[in-house]
XYZ file of C-alpha atoms in Angstrom:
756
model
C -10.965 21.339 57.600
C -13.441 20.740 60.153
C -11.986 18.917 63.349
C -14.348 16.950 65.635
C -12.650 16.128 69.032
C -13.176 13.183 71.230
C -13.542 13.699 75.171
C -12.184 10.824 77.332
C -14.950 10.675 79.943
C -14.336 9.070 83.416
C -11.445 7.063 81.821
C -13.891 4.387 80.240
C -16.343 6.200 77.959
C -14.907 7.253 74.517
C -16.748 9.783 71.952
C -15.279 9.694 68.503
C -15.885 11.238 65.156
C -13.941 10.891 61.991
C -12.800 12.753 58.720
C -11.024 12.026 55.497
C -8.031 13.659 54.327
C -6.833 13.869 50.688
C -4.989 10.644 49.420
C -1.599 10.239 48.645
C -0.734 8.862 45.234
C 2.715 7.845 44.206
C 3.877 6.323 41.056
C 6.916 3.785 40.578
C 8.215 1.351 38.383
C 8.991 -1.106 41.246
C 6.704 -2.681 44.032
C 6.906 -2.390 46.987
C 7.301 1.387 47.633
C 8.308 3.710 50.255
C 5.948 6.533 51.491
C 6.670 9.024 53.834
C 3.424 9.144 55.977
C 4.447 12.229 58.106
C 3.918 14.713 55.006
C 0.174 14.707 55.854
C 1.032 16.221 59.537
C 0.532 19.568 58.484
C -2.915 18.936 56.628
C -3.782 16.603 59.972
C -2.885 19.602 62.605
C -4.409 22.349 60.500
C -4.192 25.670 62.530
C -2.969 23.531 65.761
C 0.409 23.938 67.139
C 2.583 20.428 66.760
C 3.679 21.015 70.308
C 0.218 20.467 71.682
C -0.409 17.058 69.747
C 1.202 13.708 69.277
C 0.476 12.118 65.725
C 0.604 8.365 65.250
C -0.638 6.151 62.190
C -2.121 3.009 62.269
C -3.597 0.350 59.993
C -6.985 -0.253 61.524
C -9.785 2.218 63.215
C -9.759 -0.065 66.325
C -6.224 0.187 66.580
C -6.473 4.169 66.284
C -8.982 4.441 68.951
C -7.226 2.337 71.349
C -3.998 3.916 70.470
C -2.554 0.371 69.731
C -0.036 -0.933 67.178
C 1.283 2.368 65.737
C 3.247 2.285 62.494
C 6.820 2.200 63.719
C 8.478 3.580 60.362
C 6.137 6.494 59.237
C 8.702 8.392 57.254
C 9.640 5.125 55.132
C 6.518 3.178 55.363
C 6.376 0.035 52.609
C 3.073 -0.643 50.744
C 2.424 -2.588 47.200
C 0.773 -1.581 44.389
C -2.651 -0.818 45.128
C -4.585 1.128 47.976
C -4.031 1.213 51.734
C -6.049 2.890 54.090
C -4.149 4.757 57.033
C -5.908 6.159 60.085
C -4.000 8.894 61.880
C -4.568 9.644 65.425
C -3.959 13.259 66.769
C -3.842 13.226 70.772
C -3.776 16.372 72.881
C -0.844 16.380 75.016
C -2.465 18.404 77.898
C -6.275 17.302 78.295
C -6.392 13.559 76.805
C -8.789 14.573 74.118
C -7.873 13.105 70.334
C -9.408 12.782 67.047
C -8.822 10.693 64.246
C -8.750 10.989 60.446
C -8.157 8.720 57.441
C -6.481 8.688 54.158
C -5.672 6.329 51.248
C -2.169 5.586 49.996
C -2.484 4.504 46.452
C 0.399 3.181 44.743
C 0.444 2.813 41.074
C 3.089 1.542 38.451
C 4.465 3.977 35.827
C 3.609 2.534 32.224
C 6.408 0.354 30.790
C 7.002 1.834 27.451
C 9.669 2.073 24.559
C 11.325 4.447 22.763
C 10.580 4.656 19.143
C 11.513 5.793 15.690
C 9.783 6.733 12.508
C 11.567 6.721 9.112
C 10.685 8.844 6.235
C 11.658 6.933 3.258
C 11.970 9.744 0.500
C 14.786 11.997 1.396
C 13.809 14.153 -1.750
C 10.380 15.168 -0.641
C 9.153 17.194 2.567
C 8.644 14.467 5.538
C 5.381 14.393 7.118
C 5.158 11.877 9.841
C 2.023 10.444 11.057
C 2.767 10.365 14.864
C -0.005 7.924 15.576
C 2.032 5.245 13.614
C 4.552 5.311 16.807
C 1.911 4.572 19.358
C 2.067 0.711 18.884
C 5.617 0.860 19.364
C 5.920 3.088 22.431
C 2.967 1.200 24.242
C 3.651 -2.429 23.030
C 0.156 -2.513 21.840
C -1.648 -1.307 25.099
C -4.885 0.410 23.983
C -5.899 2.199 27.231
C -2.813 4.242 27.587
C -2.843 8.064 26.294
C -0.097 8.921 24.547
C 0.816 12.543 23.864
C 3.783 13.857 21.938
C 5.968 17.158 22.936
C 8.625 19.337 21.303
C 10.431 19.439 24.749
C 10.843 17.062 27.734
C 9.924 19.608 30.427
C 6.638 20.012 28.459
C 6.111 16.110 28.480
C 6.716 16.311 31.825
C 4.370 19.224 32.753
C 1.802 17.530 30.295
C 1.335 21.014 28.527
C 1.893 22.040 24.716
C 1.102 18.959 23.263
C 1.325 18.486 19.214
C -2.163 18.305 18.523
C -2.091 17.199 14.791
C -1.354 13.719 14.000
C 0.649 14.842 11.000
C 4.034 16.579 11.885
C 6.692 17.759 9.624
C 9.767 18.170 11.703
C 11.400 21.407 12.479
C 14.622 20.136 12.530
C 15.941 18.682 9.252
C 16.934 15.077 8.830
C 16.382 14.090 12.310
C 14.354 15.325 15.224
C 13.648 13.906 18.496
C 10.222 14.504 20.345
C 9.254 13.797 23.894
C 6.555 11.344 24.604
C 4.277 11.247 27.423
C 2.236 8.129 28.176
C -0.168 8.325 31.032
C -2.415 5.232 32.475
C -5.765 6.971 32.967
C -6.705 4.616 35.921
C -3.742 5.841 38.021
C -2.535 9.250 36.348
C 0.898 7.272 36.427
C 2.986 8.315 33.482
C 6.416 7.547 31.892
C 8.356 9.575 29.468
C 10.132 8.294 26.363
C 11.384 9.617 23.102
C 10.421 9.594 19.552
C 13.079 9.733 16.810
C 11.970 10.981 13.452
C 14.642 10.492 10.635
C 14.929 10.888 6.971
C 16.624 7.919 5.419
C 16.754 5.442 2.336
C 14.750 2.571 3.530
C 15.043 -0.942 2.787
C 12.856 -1.675 -0.315
C 12.044 -5.171 0.979
C 9.062 -3.350 2.548
C 7.286 -2.011 -0.573
C 4.085 0.002 -0.837
C 1.078 -1.233 -1.917
C -0.020 -0.514 -5.756
C -2.870 -1.011 -8.047
C -5.435 0.677 -6.119
C -8.861 0.550 -7.212
C -12.537 1.553 -6.085
C -15.301 -0.971 -6.174
C -18.964 -0.946 -4.922
C -19.287 2.935 -5.042
C -22.301 4.431 -3.590
C -23.248 7.993 -2.607
C -21.721 7.378 1.013
C -19.406 4.327 0.730
C -16.912 2.604 -1.288
C -14.573 -0.540 -1.143
C -10.700 0.182 -1.593
C -8.690 -2.611 -2.915
C -4.923 -2.872 -3.326
C -2.272 -5.433 -4.423
C 0.913 -5.932 -2.299
C 4.061 -6.692 -4.193
C 6.551 -7.227 -1.206
C 7.973 -10.516 -0.247
C 8.190 -9.758 3.284
C 5.206 -10.365 5.896
C 3.368 -7.094 7.187
C 1.982 -6.362 10.364
C -0.863 -4.042 9.194
C -1.856 -1.551 6.313
C -2.536 2.051 6.960
C -5.250 4.200 4.722
C -4.876 7.706 4.323
C -7.911 9.568 2.917
C -8.655 13.107 2.130
C -11.678 14.910 1.145
C -11.038 17.011 -2.080
C -13.709 19.286 -0.863
C -12.856 20.414 2.612
C -9.378 19.330 3.040
C -10.429 16.988 5.990
C -8.057 13.871 6.373
C -8.785 10.722 8.245
C -6.417 7.560 8.463
C -7.499 3.924 9.226
C -5.615 0.790 9.947
C -6.565 -2.400 8.343
C -5.374 -5.748 9.865
C -4.407 -8.647 7.471
C -6.391 -7.534 4.363
C -5.999 -5.863 1.320
C -9.235 -4.249 0.935
C -11.184 -1.840 3.143
C -14.866 -0.435 2.996
C -14.846 3.321 3.901
C -18.240 4.383 5.248
C -19.834 7.404 6.114
C -18.557 9.575 3.532
C -19.859 12.826 2.141
C -22.341 12.491 -0.803
C -21.656 14.167 -4.112
C -17.789 14.551 -3.329
C -14.471 13.273 -4.480
C -11.775 11.908 -2.380
C -7.912 10.997 -2.812
C -6.359 7.942 -0.692
C -3.049 6.448 -0.468
C -2.212 3.049 1.522
C 1.302 1.902 3.077
C 2.529 -1.273 4.436
C 3.870 -1.693 7.983
C 6.298 -4.475 7.991
C 7.638 -4.417 11.467
C 7.564 -2.257 14.717
C 8.979 1.114 13.843
C 9.463 0.134 9.893
C 7.021 0.985 7.124
C 6.838 1.617 3.328
C 6.179 4.814 1.967
C 2.715 5.753 0.903
C 1.290 4.438 -2.328
C 0.719 6.738 -5.370
C -2.491 8.883 -4.477
C -5.891 7.478 -5.968
C -8.669 9.356 -6.334
C -12.286 8.494 -6.608
C -15.673 10.116 -6.646
C -18.863 9.029 -5.140
C -21.965 8.494 -7.067
C -23.052 12.180 -7.663
C -26.925 12.407 -8.950
C -26.713 16.096 -8.408
C -23.658 17.484 -10.152
C -22.950 14.476 -12.848
C -25.969 12.903 -13.497
C -24.874 9.756 -11.867
C -28.564 8.590 -10.986
C -29.862 5.315 -11.021
C -33.306 6.784 -12.256
C -33.885 9.595 -14.357
C -36.998 11.246 -16.020
C -36.324 12.192 -19.860
C -38.888 14.870 -20.964
C -39.334 14.998 -24.916
C -41.309 17.203 -26.889
C -41.668 16.734 -30.588
C -43.424 17.957 -33.623
C -46.357 15.374 -34.270
C -46.702 15.763 -38.042
C -49.414 13.243 -38.432
C -51.140 14.063 -35.127
C -51.450 10.630 -33.725
C -49.671 11.586 -30.127
C -46.857 9.299 -30.683
C -43.328 10.101 -31.920
C -42.735 8.274 -35.104
C -39.630 7.876 -37.065
C -38.400 11.180 -38.518
C -40.409 13.737 -36.501
C -38.247 16.025 -35.046
C -37.742 17.508 -31.654
C -39.716 20.673 -30.898
C -37.418 23.526 -29.753
C -39.568 26.494 -29.107
C -40.888 25.942 -25.566
C -40.005 25.237 -21.940
C -40.774 22.208 -19.481
C -42.181 22.972 -16.256
C -42.410 20.287 -13.334
C -43.063 20.081 -9.766
C -41.403 17.822 -7.052
C -43.951 16.648 -4.365
C -46.111 19.655 -5.274
C -43.416 22.065 -4.379
C -42.056 25.234 -6.365
C -42.751 25.210 -10.108
C -39.256 24.524 -11.916
C -38.767 25.793 -15.386
C -36.610 23.585 -17.627
C -35.193 25.032 -21.026
C -36.564 23.186 -24.054
C -34.391 24.580 -26.764
C -33.194 21.273 -27.572
C -36.651 19.625 -27.357
C -35.628 17.453 -24.338
C -34.523 17.801 -20.613
C -33.327 15.236 -18.191
C -34.882 15.193 -14.577
C -32.531 13.533 -12.004
C -34.270 11.359 -9.762
C -32.299 11.083 -6.365
C -35.330 9.545 -4.328
C -37.636 7.388 -5.982
C -40.265 8.290 -3.384
C -40.654 11.534 -4.974
C -43.774 12.202 -7.047
C -43.900 14.466 -10.384
C -46.146 16.813 -12.237
C -44.773 17.433 -15.797
C -45.833 20.291 -18.348
C -44.767 21.848 -21.697
C -45.276 25.340 -22.666
C -44.727 26.801 -26.109
C -42.669 30.201 -26.475
C -45.158 33.026 -26.493
C -43.949 34.174 -30.155
C -44.857 30.698 -31.463
C -47.929 30.035 -29.708
C -50.208 31.001 -32.476
C -48.384 28.827 -34.761
C -48.436 25.402 -32.657
C -50.372 23.883 -29.647
C -50.100 21.097 -27.197
C -52.223 20.033 -24.513
C -50.266 17.065 -22.688
C -49.433 16.791 -19.184
C -48.675 14.093 -16.512
C -49.501 14.113 -12.858
C -48.632 12.192 -9.827
C -45.756 10.510 -11.656
C -43.321 8.328 -9.842
C -40.417 6.420 -10.689
C -40.026 2.710 -9.698
C -36.372 1.802 -7.988
C -34.011 0.283 -10.816
C -36.468 1.507 -13.608
C -33.409 3.471 -15.347
C -34.606 6.178 -17.638
C -38.291 6.692 -18.294
C -39.174 9.220 -21.340
C -42.600 11.136 -21.117
C -43.370 12.716 -24.597
C -45.200 16.054 -25.506
C -46.659 15.890 -28.978
C -46.926 19.487 -30.627
C -49.178 20.098 -33.390
C -49.049 22.595 -36.012
C -51.904 25.083 -36.521
C -50.331 26.824 -39.445
C -47.598 26.999 -41.934
C -44.754 29.358 -41.269
C -41.218 30.278 -41.997
C -38.490 31.823 -39.663
C -34.959 32.060 -39.390
C -33.017 33.787 -36.534
C -29.517 34.893 -36.336
C -27.389 36.053 -33.098
C -23.897 37.367 -32.662
C -21.815 36.101 -29.690
C -18.795 37.629 -28.458
C -16.292 34.862 -27.587
C -13.605 37.256 -25.750
C -12.922 40.499 -24.914
C -11.027 42.912 -27.355
C -7.698 43.968 -26.441
C -5.174 46.636 -28.151
C -2.861 44.823 -30.511
C -4.645 41.287 -30.476
C -7.208 39.254 -32.113
C -10.612 38.549 -30.611
C -13.627 36.626 -32.223
C -17.143 36.629 -32.483
C -19.533 33.504 -33.069
C -22.548 34.097 -35.751
C -25.228 31.438 -34.832
C -28.092 31.097 -37.324
C -30.816 28.454 -37.411
C -33.973 27.453 -38.890
C -36.927 27.731 -36.435
C -39.601 26.401 -38.650
C -40.137 22.747 -39.453
C -39.814 23.152 -43.317
C -36.340 23.841 -44.981
C -35.241 27.380 -46.078
C -34.124 27.217 -49.425
C -31.530 30.101 -49.407
C -30.980 33.443 -47.677
C -28.139 36.104 -47.156
C -25.901 36.975 -43.931
C -24.471 40.196 -43.589
C -21.634 40.990 -41.040
C -20.903 44.490 -40.337
C -17.659 44.845 -38.396
C -16.908 48.286 -36.231
C -14.839 50.622 -38.255
C -11.740 50.240 -35.859
C -11.052 46.518 -36.511
C -9.970 44.415 -39.350
C -11.157 40.852 -40.139
C -8.424 38.432 -40.334
C -10.442 35.224 -40.930
C -13.719 33.920 -41.508
C -14.561 30.169 -40.851
C -17.434 29.752 -43.441
C -15.727 29.262 -47.006
C -17.521 31.220 -49.819
C -18.244 34.321 -47.730
C -17.708 37.507 -49.642
C -15.621 40.204 -48.214
C -16.858 43.968 -48.145
C -15.570 47.202 -46.972
C -17.429 47.063 -43.884
C -17.493 43.156 -43.173
C -18.755 40.178 -45.544
C -21.723 38.609 -46.573
C -22.821 34.940 -47.133
C -25.408 33.424 -49.189
C -26.576 30.071 -47.313
C -28.773 27.260 -48.850
C -30.824 24.419 -47.890
C -31.105 25.240 -43.984
C -32.886 22.035 -42.654
C -35.764 22.158 -40.299
C -34.486 23.459 -36.734
C -30.932 23.121 -38.021
C -28.523 25.460 -36.248
C -24.985 26.791 -38.104
C -22.247 28.641 -36.952
C -19.588 30.986 -38.349
C -16.495 32.182 -36.515
C -15.252 35.705 -37.372
C -11.677 36.657 -35.869
C -10.993 40.575 -35.952
C -7.619 42.299 -35.174
C -7.598 45.298 -32.705
C -5.343 47.989 -33.519
C -2.864 49.438 -30.913
C -3.421 52.676 -28.752
C -4.091 55.572 -29.743
C -6.148 54.195 -32.523
C -8.198 52.524 -30.055
C -8.170 53.362 -26.328
C -8.896 51.267 -23.282
C -12.628 51.999 -22.402
C -13.679 52.486 -26.208
C -16.737 50.385 -27.359
C -16.476 48.133 -30.690
C -19.829 47.140 -32.157
C -20.247 44.329 -34.446
C -23.618 43.584 -35.929
C -25.066 40.926 -38.180
C -28.325 40.676 -40.081
C -30.017 37.666 -42.105
C -32.474 38.139 -44.861
C -34.437 34.721 -45.398
C -37.558 34.740 -47.907
C -40.241 34.496 -46.691
C -39.702 35.256 -42.959
C -43.000 35.167 -40.538
C -41.005 36.872 -37.453
C -38.622 39.534 -38.760
C -37.723 40.497 -34.957
C -35.024 38.051 -34.810
C -33.479 38.689 -38.070
C -30.638 41.017 -36.525
C -28.320 40.972 -33.659
C -25.227 43.118 -32.473
C -22.831 42.786 -29.626
C -20.907 45.945 -28.060
C -17.631 45.120 -26.323
C -15.202 47.422 -24.195
C -11.763 47.211 -25.213
C -9.720 45.971 -22.085
C -6.141 45.572 -21.039
C -6.499 42.032 -19.851
C -9.596 40.063 -18.804
C -10.665 36.995 -16.911
C -11.975 34.522 -19.384
C -14.635 33.541 -16.873
C -16.964 36.451 -17.140
C -20.253 37.737 -17.973
C -21.551 40.447 -20.669
C -24.628 41.988 -22.107
C -24.680 42.313 -26.127
C -25.557 45.859 -25.962
C -22.729 46.902 -23.924
C -22.800 48.984 -20.553
C -25.283 51.492 -21.902
C -28.513 51.469 -23.722
C -30.308 54.441 -25.304
C -33.627 54.136 -23.688
C -35.280 55.957 -26.735
C -34.110 52.698 -28.586
C -35.449 50.163 -26.207
C -38.969 48.724 -25.720
C -40.908 46.673 -23.531
C -40.758 44.159 -26.431
C -37.149 44.083 -26.324
C -34.440 41.651 -24.798
C -31.271 41.735 -23.180
C -28.750 39.068 -24.376
C -26.236 37.560 -21.867
C -23.321 35.751 -22.495
C -21.588 33.865 -19.590
C -18.126 32.405 -20.611
C -16.084 30.025 -18.974
C -12.456 28.545 -19.652
C -10.759 25.829 -17.680
C -7.612 27.475 -16.762
C -6.504 24.592 -14.313
C -4.193 21.871 -14.901
C -6.790 18.945 -15.442
C -9.867 18.511 -17.452
C -13.079 19.441 -15.598
C -15.503 16.537 -15.497
C -18.681 18.558 -15.195
C -19.216 22.454 -14.796
C -22.176 23.955 -12.989
C -23.123 27.658 -13.754
C -25.456 29.488 -11.129
C -26.906 32.799 -11.968
C -29.214 34.710 -9.692
C -31.366 37.322 -11.644
C -31.424 40.818 -10.185
C -35.119 42.101 -9.295
C -35.344 44.350 -12.421
C -35.357 41.226 -14.496
C -38.414 39.341 -15.464
C -37.590 35.442 -14.926
C -40.639 34.352 -16.750
C -39.157 35.625 -19.782
C -35.821 33.762 -19.643
C -34.919 32.038 -23.114
C -31.919 29.920 -23.860
C -30.478 30.793 -27.461
C -27.276 28.873 -27.683
C -24.594 27.192 -25.880
C -21.146 25.760 -26.727
C -21.757 22.411 -25.011
C -24.719 19.988 -24.402
C -26.486 21.420 -21.323
C -29.339 20.983 -18.881
C -30.748 24.403 -17.547
C -33.456 25.075 -14.847
C -34.981 28.062 -13.425
C -36.484 28.082 -9.977
C -38.066 31.386 -9.571
C -34.944 33.934 -10.338
C -32.598 31.209 -9.953
C -30.752 29.799 -13.212
C -28.683 26.605 -12.867
C -26.899 25.086 -16.045
C -25.246 21.762 -15.583
C -22.781 20.361 -18.173
C -22.748 16.916 -17.380
C -19.547 14.865 -18.330
C -18.108 17.944 -20.329
C -14.755 16.585 -19.870
C -13.312 20.253 -20.639
C -9.533 20.194 -21.202
C -7.397 22.788 -19.484
C -5.785 25.857 -21.400
C -2.427 24.405 -21.185
C -3.576 21.425 -23.263
C -5.927 23.147 -25.630
C -6.392 26.852 -25.688
C -9.622 26.682 -28.051
C -11.549 23.802 -26.553
C -10.730 24.841 -22.892
C -13.624 27.550 -23.433
C -17.349 27.371 -23.693
C -20.353 29.888 -23.041
C -23.973 29.799 -22.410
C -25.999 32.682 -24.379
C -29.593 33.418 -23.232
C -31.992 36.388 -23.494
C -34.416 37.966 -20.892
C -36.549 41.128 -20.546
C -36.354 43.843 -17.944
C -39.268 44.441 -15.783
C -41.530 47.213 -17.333
C -41.118 50.789 -15.814
C -37.235 51.003 -16.310
C -36.150 54.587 -16.830
C -33.387 56.596 -17.496
C -30.379 55.791 -14.976
C -31.683 52.672 -13.953
C -28.634 50.235 -13.613
C -29.310 46.278 -13.867
C -26.449 44.388 -12.428
C -25.620 40.832 -12.786
C -23.182 38.064 -11.872
C -22.601 34.621 -12.403
C -21.182 31.927 -10.498
C -18.825 29.329 -12.080
C -18.260 25.490 -10.750
C -15.387 23.223 -12.136
C -15.798 19.839 -10.726
C -16.045 20.119 -6.811
C -13.979 23.452 -6.864
C -14.983 26.562 -4.987
C -16.889 29.099 -7.397
C -15.370 31.477 -9.585
C -17.212 34.787 -9.276
C -17.503 36.589 -12.665
C -17.496 40.002 -13.104
C -20.703 41.881 -12.189
C -21.893 43.615 -15.580
C -23.963 46.642 -15.198
C -26.665 47.791 -17.692
C -27.616 51.315 -17.561
C -30.312 53.017 -19.532
C -29.221 56.362 -20.750
C -30.768 58.943 -22.889
C -28.498 60.108 -26.038
C -28.130 63.962 -26.202
C -30.234 65.674 -29.010
C -27.235 66.595 -31.314
C -28.020 67.893 -35.114
C -24.908 66.367 -36.436
C -22.694 63.473 -35.693
C -19.260 63.870 -38.152
C -16.528 61.290 -37.874
C -13.210 63.292 -38.508
C -9.516 62.852 -37.925
C -10.028 64.427 -34.508
C -7.904 62.791 -31.912
C -8.652 62.728 -28.239
C -6.254 61.254 -25.455
C -5.610 59.585 -23.138
C -9.103 57.907 -22.651
C -9.601 57.112 -19.746
C -7.834 60.050 -18.350
C -7.338 60.990 -14.851
C -6.088 64.815 -14.873
C -5.646 66.103 -18.502
C -7.500 65.382 -21.726
C -5.708 66.391 -24.680
C -7.290 67.412 -28.115
C -5.869 67.329 -31.618
C -7.403 67.846 -34.806
C -6.409 68.763 -38.570
C -9.478 71.522 -38.303
C -9.795 74.336 -35.912
C -11.543 73.266 -32.827
C -14.258 76.547 -31.859
C -15.118 75.263 -28.581
C -15.841 72.174 -26.087
C -18.522 71.190 -24.097
C -18.700 68.307 -21.800
C -21.880 67.011 -20.765
C -22.715 64.368 -18.047
C -25.045 61.097 -19.221
C -28.358 62.501 -17.992
C -27.275 65.774 -20.727
C -26.432 68.342 -18.067
C -23.650 70.615 -19.247
C -20.509 70.142 -17.053
C -18.111 72.572 -18.686
C -17.472 74.606 -21.752
C -14.330 76.018 -22.975
C -13.842 78.566 -25.957
C -10.524 77.041 -28.111
C -10.233 78.697 -31.857
C -7.031 76.334 -32.150
C -6.151 72.942 -33.611
C -4.540 71.679 -30.158
C -5.606 72.051 -26.794
C -5.549 70.384 -23.351
C -8.504 70.194 -21.086
C -8.079 70.077 -17.193
C -10.811 67.138 -16.067
C -9.225 66.450 -12.590
C -12.047 68.041 -10.698
C -14.648 65.848 -12.622
C -15.952 62.809 -10.610
C -15.137 59.232 -12.023
C -17.645 58.061 -14.624
C -18.709 58.332 -18.366
C -19.107 61.796 -20.127
C -19.989 62.937 -23.529
C -18.077 65.703 -25.265
C -18.961 67.888 -27.951
C -16.545 69.639 -30.290
C -17.748 72.412 -32.503
C -15.940 73.451 -35.508
C -15.833 77.095 -36.920
C -18.329 76.147 -39.559
C -20.591 74.865 -36.682
C -20.188 71.228 -37.544
C -20.325 69.024 -34.556
C -18.325 65.960 -33.296
C -19.550 63.586 -30.509
C -17.149 61.812 -28.201
C -17.441 59.470 -25.284
C -14.903 60.246 -22.563
C -14.125 58.238 -19.303
C -12.735 60.104 -16.272
C -10.893 57.448 -13.935
């Protein structure tokens, strides 16, 4: 501290300067307060010796200069609450110089507070106290005081380690006492008290509100209403609200009302809330039963005030108007732009699509395109530009009439794997067949061929004729654009008849007469035998490998995304997102079938399915109805070659829960080895997959065994000349291999082996 000295000149001329010292702050519950001013002596003297100076304290600068009216009792000076300025004079005992400094004595009152008690009224449940409930008890309702809670008294006195969350579960069962520090921010004076947290059976005269309801729901606000059945009076109600999306929790105090408007909520989200009654200081009811509500959700649950409905139909009389009896046209896709943005493609396999309108200021361009394989049979020229939607207009439909260029007949069949085959269990396939033409198909035959390893246990279609390899069914009177289904249930044998990693292939053909497009008259599904599986998965119908010699640029990959509600409550809506791999051509995407009514859009390589209001029950309530799927086809980009792998993954959202990520299904293009004969015999190879030793057992002599990789390269050769042997495969890399077994008569057996 800089000291400025004053020199007395000629006994009547005085020069002076002044510095300011640190203040003295003192807190007390009583006024006036005794203060020891001499505690400032060391600060006043600095490095000077106390033997060389005499210090006196004065109530005015004038008295300090003149060295008049010093305070007589500086060690116990009495001040009232508030500020008092003190002037300290330091007089040199040897040369008549002196200097003057000032400081302020500030006396403040410690906050007057109460101890408090919070009671948890349900001894059977884990107590979770809202510490803020005690603030009004502690502060007598004074709002400008700062209240902090601490687990120890020493922490409260030091103002450290405060409990940061408002919600606190006691460390000590039944009863725990917390220390509370209450600070006046204007004076920094504080007081310490206690908060007792106790669990007890409460007086039922203060009852929780009931009959919680929500009204006036918008995208960001809601009005909560409740009833109060207690006969006692209440001070206020407290609302606890929690976001189901991010677990954020907030509380609100409602004075004297039984309703409250919550604002600033997150659009397209759901919340749960409870209300309790505070009947007296330190005495409140339990929380009410939780009540959940969702805000208006135009994105996920189609809760839009305005929608644009697109409808393509077969205009049989070519008048441009959809007349009674004219069917929806199912062989095309809608495209639209919002505010001249990206072109979005919407599947038209049902002939309709809904565009949700979250903002009535948007403008739209609407078009319809006929699928390429049907473009020579039908035509359309309708489009709409600069379309806008008026607020409050509800749903507006725009029609796309399609006219026929020539008559044709076409029936399509597909087989879909509903679940994965497991040794010893049943699994099922669904056959979907439909009339793609606008004229009835009088008759035809469906032939289902099962994998030789499985046994058919049930066929949902009555009238099917079993055969050694599967069954046939003669259908009749397939109406225009009609779709039918057959569920086939099959028994998978136990190991070692089948082994994990084996591929089971089922196929179906349809033979209508006549048929203009025969390329869609057959379908197959290849599924890997697994030990267990996730019901939310993705697969491609040909299995993990495709023989490149049998796959052309005109062929499609057929994907199925399956989902199952394994939760504990029904899913109100479901969304599936699929980002297509760069090796797939998005423009060739076509929906084939889905288990439930859906909306699907494509923006570039992003596919999004919405199942609005699906209300899918959980597995524990209905194992069958808890499942669903989408089945679509898409072409790879041209230029695929042996060894190319196309991975694909999907994300499945149930309501507002985080995404369930499916498996990544990998489709690999392989080249089949050139083998003269493929003979199925009683040869047994096990285990498969194997890690170290592969065992061979045959009724016939094995001459030699050759192992190839998937590119046809010979990996190892072993001469045998016996019926049983073992093969060391420990040094092979993980993957899939082809094994060729040759008998003494040079007949060949081909097997697939997985090295794990």
